[in-house]
Coordinates of C-alpha atoms in Angstrom, one line a residue:
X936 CA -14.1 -20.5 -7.8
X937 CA -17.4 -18.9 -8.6
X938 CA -20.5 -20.4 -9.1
X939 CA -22.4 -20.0 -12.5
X940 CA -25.4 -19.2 -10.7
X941 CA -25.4 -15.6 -9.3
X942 CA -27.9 -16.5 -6.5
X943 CA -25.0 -18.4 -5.0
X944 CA -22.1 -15.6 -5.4
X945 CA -24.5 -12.9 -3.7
X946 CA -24.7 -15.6 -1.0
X947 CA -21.5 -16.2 -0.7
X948 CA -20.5 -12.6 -0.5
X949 CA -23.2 -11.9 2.0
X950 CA -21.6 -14.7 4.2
X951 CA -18.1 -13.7 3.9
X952 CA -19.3 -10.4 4.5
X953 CA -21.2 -10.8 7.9
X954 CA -18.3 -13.5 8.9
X955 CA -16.6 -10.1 9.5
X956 CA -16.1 -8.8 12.9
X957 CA -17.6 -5.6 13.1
X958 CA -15.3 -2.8 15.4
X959 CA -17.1 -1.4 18.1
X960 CA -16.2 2.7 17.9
X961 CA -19.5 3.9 20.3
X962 CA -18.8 6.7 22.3
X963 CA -19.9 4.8 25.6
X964 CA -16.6 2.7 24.4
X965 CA -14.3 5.6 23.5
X966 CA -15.2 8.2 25.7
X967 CA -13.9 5.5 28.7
X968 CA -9.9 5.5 27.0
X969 CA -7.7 7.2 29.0
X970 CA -4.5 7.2 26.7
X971 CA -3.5 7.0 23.7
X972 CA -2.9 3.2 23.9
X973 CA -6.6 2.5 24.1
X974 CA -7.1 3.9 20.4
X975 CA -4.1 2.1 18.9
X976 CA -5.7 -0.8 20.0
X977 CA -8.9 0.5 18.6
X978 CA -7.0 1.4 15.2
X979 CA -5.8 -2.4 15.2
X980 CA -8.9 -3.8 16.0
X981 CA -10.4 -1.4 12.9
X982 CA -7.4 -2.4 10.3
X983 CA -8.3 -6.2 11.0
X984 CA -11.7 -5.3 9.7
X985 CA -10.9 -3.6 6.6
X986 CA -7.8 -6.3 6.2
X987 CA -10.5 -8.8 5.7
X988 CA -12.2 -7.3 3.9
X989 CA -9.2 -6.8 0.8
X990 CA -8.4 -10.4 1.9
X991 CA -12.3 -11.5 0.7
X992 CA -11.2 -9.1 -2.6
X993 CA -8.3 -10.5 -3.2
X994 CA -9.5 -14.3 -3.1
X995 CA -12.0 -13.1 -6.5
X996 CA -11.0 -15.3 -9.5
X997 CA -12.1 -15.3 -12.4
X998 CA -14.0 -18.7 -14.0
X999 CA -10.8 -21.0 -14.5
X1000 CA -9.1 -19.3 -11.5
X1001 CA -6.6 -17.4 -12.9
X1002 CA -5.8 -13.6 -13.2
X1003 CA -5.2 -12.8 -17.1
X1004 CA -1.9 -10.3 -17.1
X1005 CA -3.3 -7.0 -16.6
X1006 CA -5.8 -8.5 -14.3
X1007 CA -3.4 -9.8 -12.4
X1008 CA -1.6 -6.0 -12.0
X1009 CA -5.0 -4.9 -10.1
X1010 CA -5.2 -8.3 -8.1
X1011 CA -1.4 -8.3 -6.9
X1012 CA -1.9 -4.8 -5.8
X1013 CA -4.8 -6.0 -4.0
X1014 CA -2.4 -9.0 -2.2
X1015 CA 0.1 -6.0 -1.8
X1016 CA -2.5 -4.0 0.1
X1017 CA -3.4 -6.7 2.3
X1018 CA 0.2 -7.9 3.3
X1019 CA 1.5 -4.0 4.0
X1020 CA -1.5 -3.7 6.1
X1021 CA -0.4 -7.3 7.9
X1022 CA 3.2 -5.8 8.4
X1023 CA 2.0 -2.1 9.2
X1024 CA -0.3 -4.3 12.3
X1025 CA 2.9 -6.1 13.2
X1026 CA 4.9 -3.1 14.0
X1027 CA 2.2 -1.3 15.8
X1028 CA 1.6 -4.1 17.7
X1029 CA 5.3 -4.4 18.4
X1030 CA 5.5 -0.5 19.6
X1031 CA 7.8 0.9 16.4
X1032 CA 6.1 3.7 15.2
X1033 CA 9.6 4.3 13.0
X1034 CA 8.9 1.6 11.2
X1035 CA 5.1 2.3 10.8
X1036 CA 5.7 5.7 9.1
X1037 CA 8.2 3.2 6.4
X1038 CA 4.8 0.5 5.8
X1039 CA 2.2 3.4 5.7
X1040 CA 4.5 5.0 3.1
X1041 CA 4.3 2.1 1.0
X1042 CA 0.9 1.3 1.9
X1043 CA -0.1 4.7 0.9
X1044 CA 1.6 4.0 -2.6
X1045 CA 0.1 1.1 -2.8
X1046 CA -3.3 2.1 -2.2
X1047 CA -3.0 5.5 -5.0
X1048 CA -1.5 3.2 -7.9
X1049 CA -4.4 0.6 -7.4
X1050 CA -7.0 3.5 -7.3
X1051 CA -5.1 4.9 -10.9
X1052 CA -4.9 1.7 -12.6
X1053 CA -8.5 1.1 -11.5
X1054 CA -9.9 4.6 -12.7
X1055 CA -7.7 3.7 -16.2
X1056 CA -8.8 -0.2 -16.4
X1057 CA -10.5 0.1 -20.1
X1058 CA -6.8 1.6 -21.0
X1059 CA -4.6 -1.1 -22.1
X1060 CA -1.9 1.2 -22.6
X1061 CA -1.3 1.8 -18.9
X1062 CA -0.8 -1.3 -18.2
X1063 CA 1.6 -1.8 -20.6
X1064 CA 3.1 1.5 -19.3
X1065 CA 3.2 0.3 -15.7
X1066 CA 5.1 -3.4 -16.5
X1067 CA 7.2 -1.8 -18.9
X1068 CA 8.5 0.6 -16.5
X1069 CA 8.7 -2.1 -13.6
X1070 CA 11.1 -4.0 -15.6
X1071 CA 13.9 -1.3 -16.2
X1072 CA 16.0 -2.8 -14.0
X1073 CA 16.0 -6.3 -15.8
X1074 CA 16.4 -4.1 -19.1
X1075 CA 19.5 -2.2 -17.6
X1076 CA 21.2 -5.6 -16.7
X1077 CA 20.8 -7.4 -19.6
X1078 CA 22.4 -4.3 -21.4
X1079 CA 25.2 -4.8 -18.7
X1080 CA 25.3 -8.3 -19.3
X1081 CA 25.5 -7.9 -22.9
X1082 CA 28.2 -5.5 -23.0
X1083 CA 30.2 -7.9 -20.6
X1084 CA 30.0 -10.7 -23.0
X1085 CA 31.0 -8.3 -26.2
X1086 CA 34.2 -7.2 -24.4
X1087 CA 34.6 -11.0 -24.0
X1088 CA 34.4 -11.2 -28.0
X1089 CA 30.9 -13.1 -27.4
X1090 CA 32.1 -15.3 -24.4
X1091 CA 29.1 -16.0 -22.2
X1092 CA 29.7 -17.7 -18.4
X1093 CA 27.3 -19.8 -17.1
X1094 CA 25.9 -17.4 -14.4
X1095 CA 25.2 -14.8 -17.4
X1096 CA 23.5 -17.6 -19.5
X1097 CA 21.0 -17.9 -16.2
X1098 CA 20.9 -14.3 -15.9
X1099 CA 19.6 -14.0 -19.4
X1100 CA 16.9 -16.5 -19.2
X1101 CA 16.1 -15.4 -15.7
X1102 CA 15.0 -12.1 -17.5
X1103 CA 13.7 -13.6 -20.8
X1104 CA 11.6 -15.7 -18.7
X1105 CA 10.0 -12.6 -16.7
X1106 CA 9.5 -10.6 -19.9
X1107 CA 7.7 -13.5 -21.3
X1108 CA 5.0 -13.9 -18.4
X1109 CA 5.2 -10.2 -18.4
X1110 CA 4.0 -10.4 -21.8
X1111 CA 6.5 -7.7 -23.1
X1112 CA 9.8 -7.5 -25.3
X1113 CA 12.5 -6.8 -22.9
X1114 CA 13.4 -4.1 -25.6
X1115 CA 10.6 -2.3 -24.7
X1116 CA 11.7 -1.7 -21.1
X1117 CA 13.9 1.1 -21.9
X1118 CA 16.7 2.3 -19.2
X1119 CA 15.9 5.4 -18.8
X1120 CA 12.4 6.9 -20.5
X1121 CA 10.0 7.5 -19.3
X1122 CA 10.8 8.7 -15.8
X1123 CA 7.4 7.4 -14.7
X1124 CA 5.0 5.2 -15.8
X1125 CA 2.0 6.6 -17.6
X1126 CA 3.8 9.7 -17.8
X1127 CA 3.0 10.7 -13.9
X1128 CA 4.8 10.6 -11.4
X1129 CA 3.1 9.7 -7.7
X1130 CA 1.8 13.1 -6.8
X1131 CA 0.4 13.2 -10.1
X1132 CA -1.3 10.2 -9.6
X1133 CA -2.4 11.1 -6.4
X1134 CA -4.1 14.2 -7.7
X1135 CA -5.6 12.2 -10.3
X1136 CA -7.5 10.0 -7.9
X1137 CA -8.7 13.0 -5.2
X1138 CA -5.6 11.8 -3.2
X1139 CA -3.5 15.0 -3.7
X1140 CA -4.2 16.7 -0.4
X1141 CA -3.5 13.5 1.6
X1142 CA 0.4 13.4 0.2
X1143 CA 2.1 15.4 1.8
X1144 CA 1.2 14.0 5.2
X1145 CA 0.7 9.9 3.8
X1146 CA 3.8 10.1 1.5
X1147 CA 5.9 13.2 1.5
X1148 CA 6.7 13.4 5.1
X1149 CA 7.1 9.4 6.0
X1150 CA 9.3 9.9 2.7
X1151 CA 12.5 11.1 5.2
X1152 CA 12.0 7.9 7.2
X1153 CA 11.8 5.5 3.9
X1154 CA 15.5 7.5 2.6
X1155 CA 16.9 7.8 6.5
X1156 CA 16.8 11.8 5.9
X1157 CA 18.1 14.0 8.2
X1158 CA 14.3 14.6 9.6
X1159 CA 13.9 11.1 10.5
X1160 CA 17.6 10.6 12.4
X1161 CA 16.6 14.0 14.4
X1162 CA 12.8 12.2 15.5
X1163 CA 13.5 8.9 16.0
X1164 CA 17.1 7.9 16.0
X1165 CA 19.2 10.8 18.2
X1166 CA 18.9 12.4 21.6
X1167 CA 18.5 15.8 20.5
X1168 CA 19.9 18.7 23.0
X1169 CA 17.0 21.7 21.0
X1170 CA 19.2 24.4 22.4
X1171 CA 23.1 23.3 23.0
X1172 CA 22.7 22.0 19.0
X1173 CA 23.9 18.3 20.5
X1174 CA 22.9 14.7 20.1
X1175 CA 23.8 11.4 21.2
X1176 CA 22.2 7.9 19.8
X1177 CA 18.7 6.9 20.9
X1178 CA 18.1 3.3 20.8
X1179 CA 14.7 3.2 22.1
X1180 CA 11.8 2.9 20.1
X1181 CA 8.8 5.0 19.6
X1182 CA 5.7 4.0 20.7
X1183 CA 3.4 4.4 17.8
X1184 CA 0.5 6.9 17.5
X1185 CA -3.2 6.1 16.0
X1186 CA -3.4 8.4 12.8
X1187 CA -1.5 6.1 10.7
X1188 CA -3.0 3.2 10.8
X1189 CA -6.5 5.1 10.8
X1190 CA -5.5 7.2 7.8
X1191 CA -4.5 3.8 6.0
X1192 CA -7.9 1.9 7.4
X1193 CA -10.0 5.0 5.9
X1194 CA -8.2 4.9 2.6
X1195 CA -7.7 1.2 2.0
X1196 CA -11.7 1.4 2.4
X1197 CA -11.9 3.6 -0.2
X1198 CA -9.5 1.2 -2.7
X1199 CA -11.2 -1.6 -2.0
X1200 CA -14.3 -0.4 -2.6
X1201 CA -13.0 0.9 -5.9
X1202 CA -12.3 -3.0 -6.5
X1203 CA -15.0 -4.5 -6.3
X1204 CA -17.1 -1.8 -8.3
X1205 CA -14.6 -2.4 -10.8
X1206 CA -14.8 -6.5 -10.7
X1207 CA -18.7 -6.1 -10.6
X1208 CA -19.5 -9.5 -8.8
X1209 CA -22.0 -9.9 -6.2
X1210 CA -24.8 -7.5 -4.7
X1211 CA -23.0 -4.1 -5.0
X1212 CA -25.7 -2.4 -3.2
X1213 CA -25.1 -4.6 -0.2
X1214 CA -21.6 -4.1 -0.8
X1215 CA -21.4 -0.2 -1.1
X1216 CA -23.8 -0.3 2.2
X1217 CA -21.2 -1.7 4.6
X1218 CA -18.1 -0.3 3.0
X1219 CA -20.0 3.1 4.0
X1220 CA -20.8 2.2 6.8
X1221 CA -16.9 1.1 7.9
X1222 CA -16.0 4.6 6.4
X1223 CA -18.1 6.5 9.0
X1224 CA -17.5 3.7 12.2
X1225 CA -13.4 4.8 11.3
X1226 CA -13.8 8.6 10.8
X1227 CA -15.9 8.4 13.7
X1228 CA -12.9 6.8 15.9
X1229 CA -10.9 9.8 14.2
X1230 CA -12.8 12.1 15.9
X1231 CA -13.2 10.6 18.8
X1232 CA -9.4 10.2 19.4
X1233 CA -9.0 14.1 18.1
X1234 CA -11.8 14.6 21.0
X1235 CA -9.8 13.0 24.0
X1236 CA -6.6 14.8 23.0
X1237 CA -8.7 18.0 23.3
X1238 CA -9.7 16.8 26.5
X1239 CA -6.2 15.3 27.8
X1240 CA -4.6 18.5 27.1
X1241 CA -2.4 17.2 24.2
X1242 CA -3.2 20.4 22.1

C-alpha cells in the first residue's frame, strides 16, 4: 500500500527499480554467439527484465488497495500482460515456437487494447463499451436460458436458477445491466475493431506481422498446418504428419519485450506515482539495450549467411 508521504513512494520505486537485473546486450557479449540459440537466450534473459518490470506496475494500488471498476480494466490488462509474457518464456524455453506465435498473438492484443484504453482513460464511455461487449456471451445465454424456461411455461431447473445468478452476479461486479450486453451490436467494442485500435495507438504497421500472420496459428489455418504441423514434399504437392516441434526463433519474444516496454511505460505515466523522470530514464534506456540486441541478432544473420 502506498505511503502518504511521497518521499517514501519515490524510494520505493527507486528500490524496486534498481532490484532489477539489468540484461547485458554489449557487443563484446553478442558479437561472441555463434547461433541462433545464444539470442533466444538473450531474448529471455531481456523479457525477464521488462516482466518485472509490469510485475512492479501491476502491484500499484490505490490507498485502500483496491482497483475501482474501470481501474481495475487497465490493472487486469496489466496482470494479463505479465502472465502472457510468463507463458510466452515457458514455451520458448521449452523449444515450441508454434505455440509462441499463439501467446505473442495474444500478447500483442493485449498489449494494443491496454495502450487504447490508456490513451482513452478520461472517457468513461469506453469502458463501459469494452465490459459491455465482454459480456455478450453471458447476455446470449441468459436469452437462451430464458427462452428454455418459457417453452417450459416458466419452469426453471436448478442448474438454470445457478446459471442466472452466475450471470447476475458478474453483471453486478461488472457494474452493468445485463440488458445492456446486447447479442449482437456492436461488432466491436468502442466501435473499432483491432486493427483500428492498432492504428489508433501508432501500432498499425506492427499488425500484420504481431497479429495478422500468428492469426493462422491461433485458428489452425491452412498456413500454420503447412509450417509447423506437415512434412511438406514443395514440388510432388505431398505431406505426411510432422510431430516435431519447432525450435523457436528470437524476434518474437523481442518484438513483445520492445512493445510491452512501451505499454508499461504508458502505465505508469498514466497512474502518475513516483519520480517519472527517473522512471521514463530507464524505460528508455531498456528500449535501446532491446533494439540494440535486435540489431545485433539481424547483424550475425548477415554474417552466418542466413540472408
Amino acid at each position: 500500500m502506498p505511503s502518504d508521504d511521497p518521499n517514501d513512494n519515490a524510494g520505493a520505486f527507486i528500490a524496486a527499480f534498481d532490484s532489477i537485473r539489468t540484461t547485458d546486450v554489449s557487443a563484446s557479449r553478442t558479437n561472441t554467439f555463434t547461433s541462433e540459440d545464444d539470442f533466444n537466450g538473450l531474448s529471455v534473459e531481456l523479457l525477464i527484465e521488462v516482466g518485472s518490470f509490469i510485475c512492479v506496475a501491476a502491484n500499484l494500488l490505490p490507498h485502500g488497495g483496491r482497483w475501482s471498476r474501470n481501474e481495475a480494466v487497465l490493472g487486469g490488462h496489466v496482470v494479463r500482460l505479465y502472465k502472457l509474457i510468463s507463458a510466452l518464456l515457458d514455451q520458448i524455453c521449452q523449444r515450441r515456437r508454434e505455440i509462441t506465435f499463439i501467446i505473442g498473438r495474444l500478447t500483442f492484443e493485449c498489449i494494443v487494447n491496454l495502450r487504447f484504453l490508456l490513451k482513452h482513460a478520461g472517457d468513461p464511455t469506453v469502458f463501459h463499451s469494452y465490459v459491455a461487449y465482454s459480456m455478450r456471451n453471458e447476455r446470449r445465454l441468459q436469452d437462451k436460458i430464458e427462452e428454455r424456461i418459457a417453452a417450459r411455461e416458466g419452469k426453471i431447473l436448478p442448474v438454470e436458477t445457478r446459471m442466472l445468478n452466475s450471470i447476475a452476479k458478474v453483471a453486478n461486479a461488472s457494474g452493468v445491466r445485463i440488458e445492456d450486453a446486447s447479442a449482437s451490436r456492436p461488432k466491436e467494442w468502442a466501435d473499432k475493431n483491432i486493427f483500428e485500435r492498432a492504428e489508433a495507438v501508432g501500432l498499425g504497421e506492427s499488425y500484420l506481422g504481431a497479429f495478422r500472420g500468428p492469426s493462422a496459428s491461433v485458428h489452425g489455418n491452412w498456413m500454420d498446418l503447412l509450417e509447423f504441423q506437415l512434412d511438406t514434399d514443395h514440388d510432388e504437392g505431398t505431406f505426411a504428419p510432422s510431430f516435431e516441434w519447432r525450435n523457436p526463433r528470437p524476434q518474437i519474444a523481442q518484438t513483445i519485450a520492445h512493445l510491452a516496454t512501451e505499454a508499461v511505460r504508458d502505465y505508469f505515466r498514466h497512474l502518475g506515482e513516483g519520480p517519472l523522470e527517473f522512471i521514463d530514464e530507464r524505460f528508455g534506456e531498456l528500449s535501446s539495450r532491446i533494439l540494440e540486441a535486435m540489431k545485433a541478432h539481424e547483424a550475425y544473420l548477415v554474417r552466418s549467411g542466413a540472408l
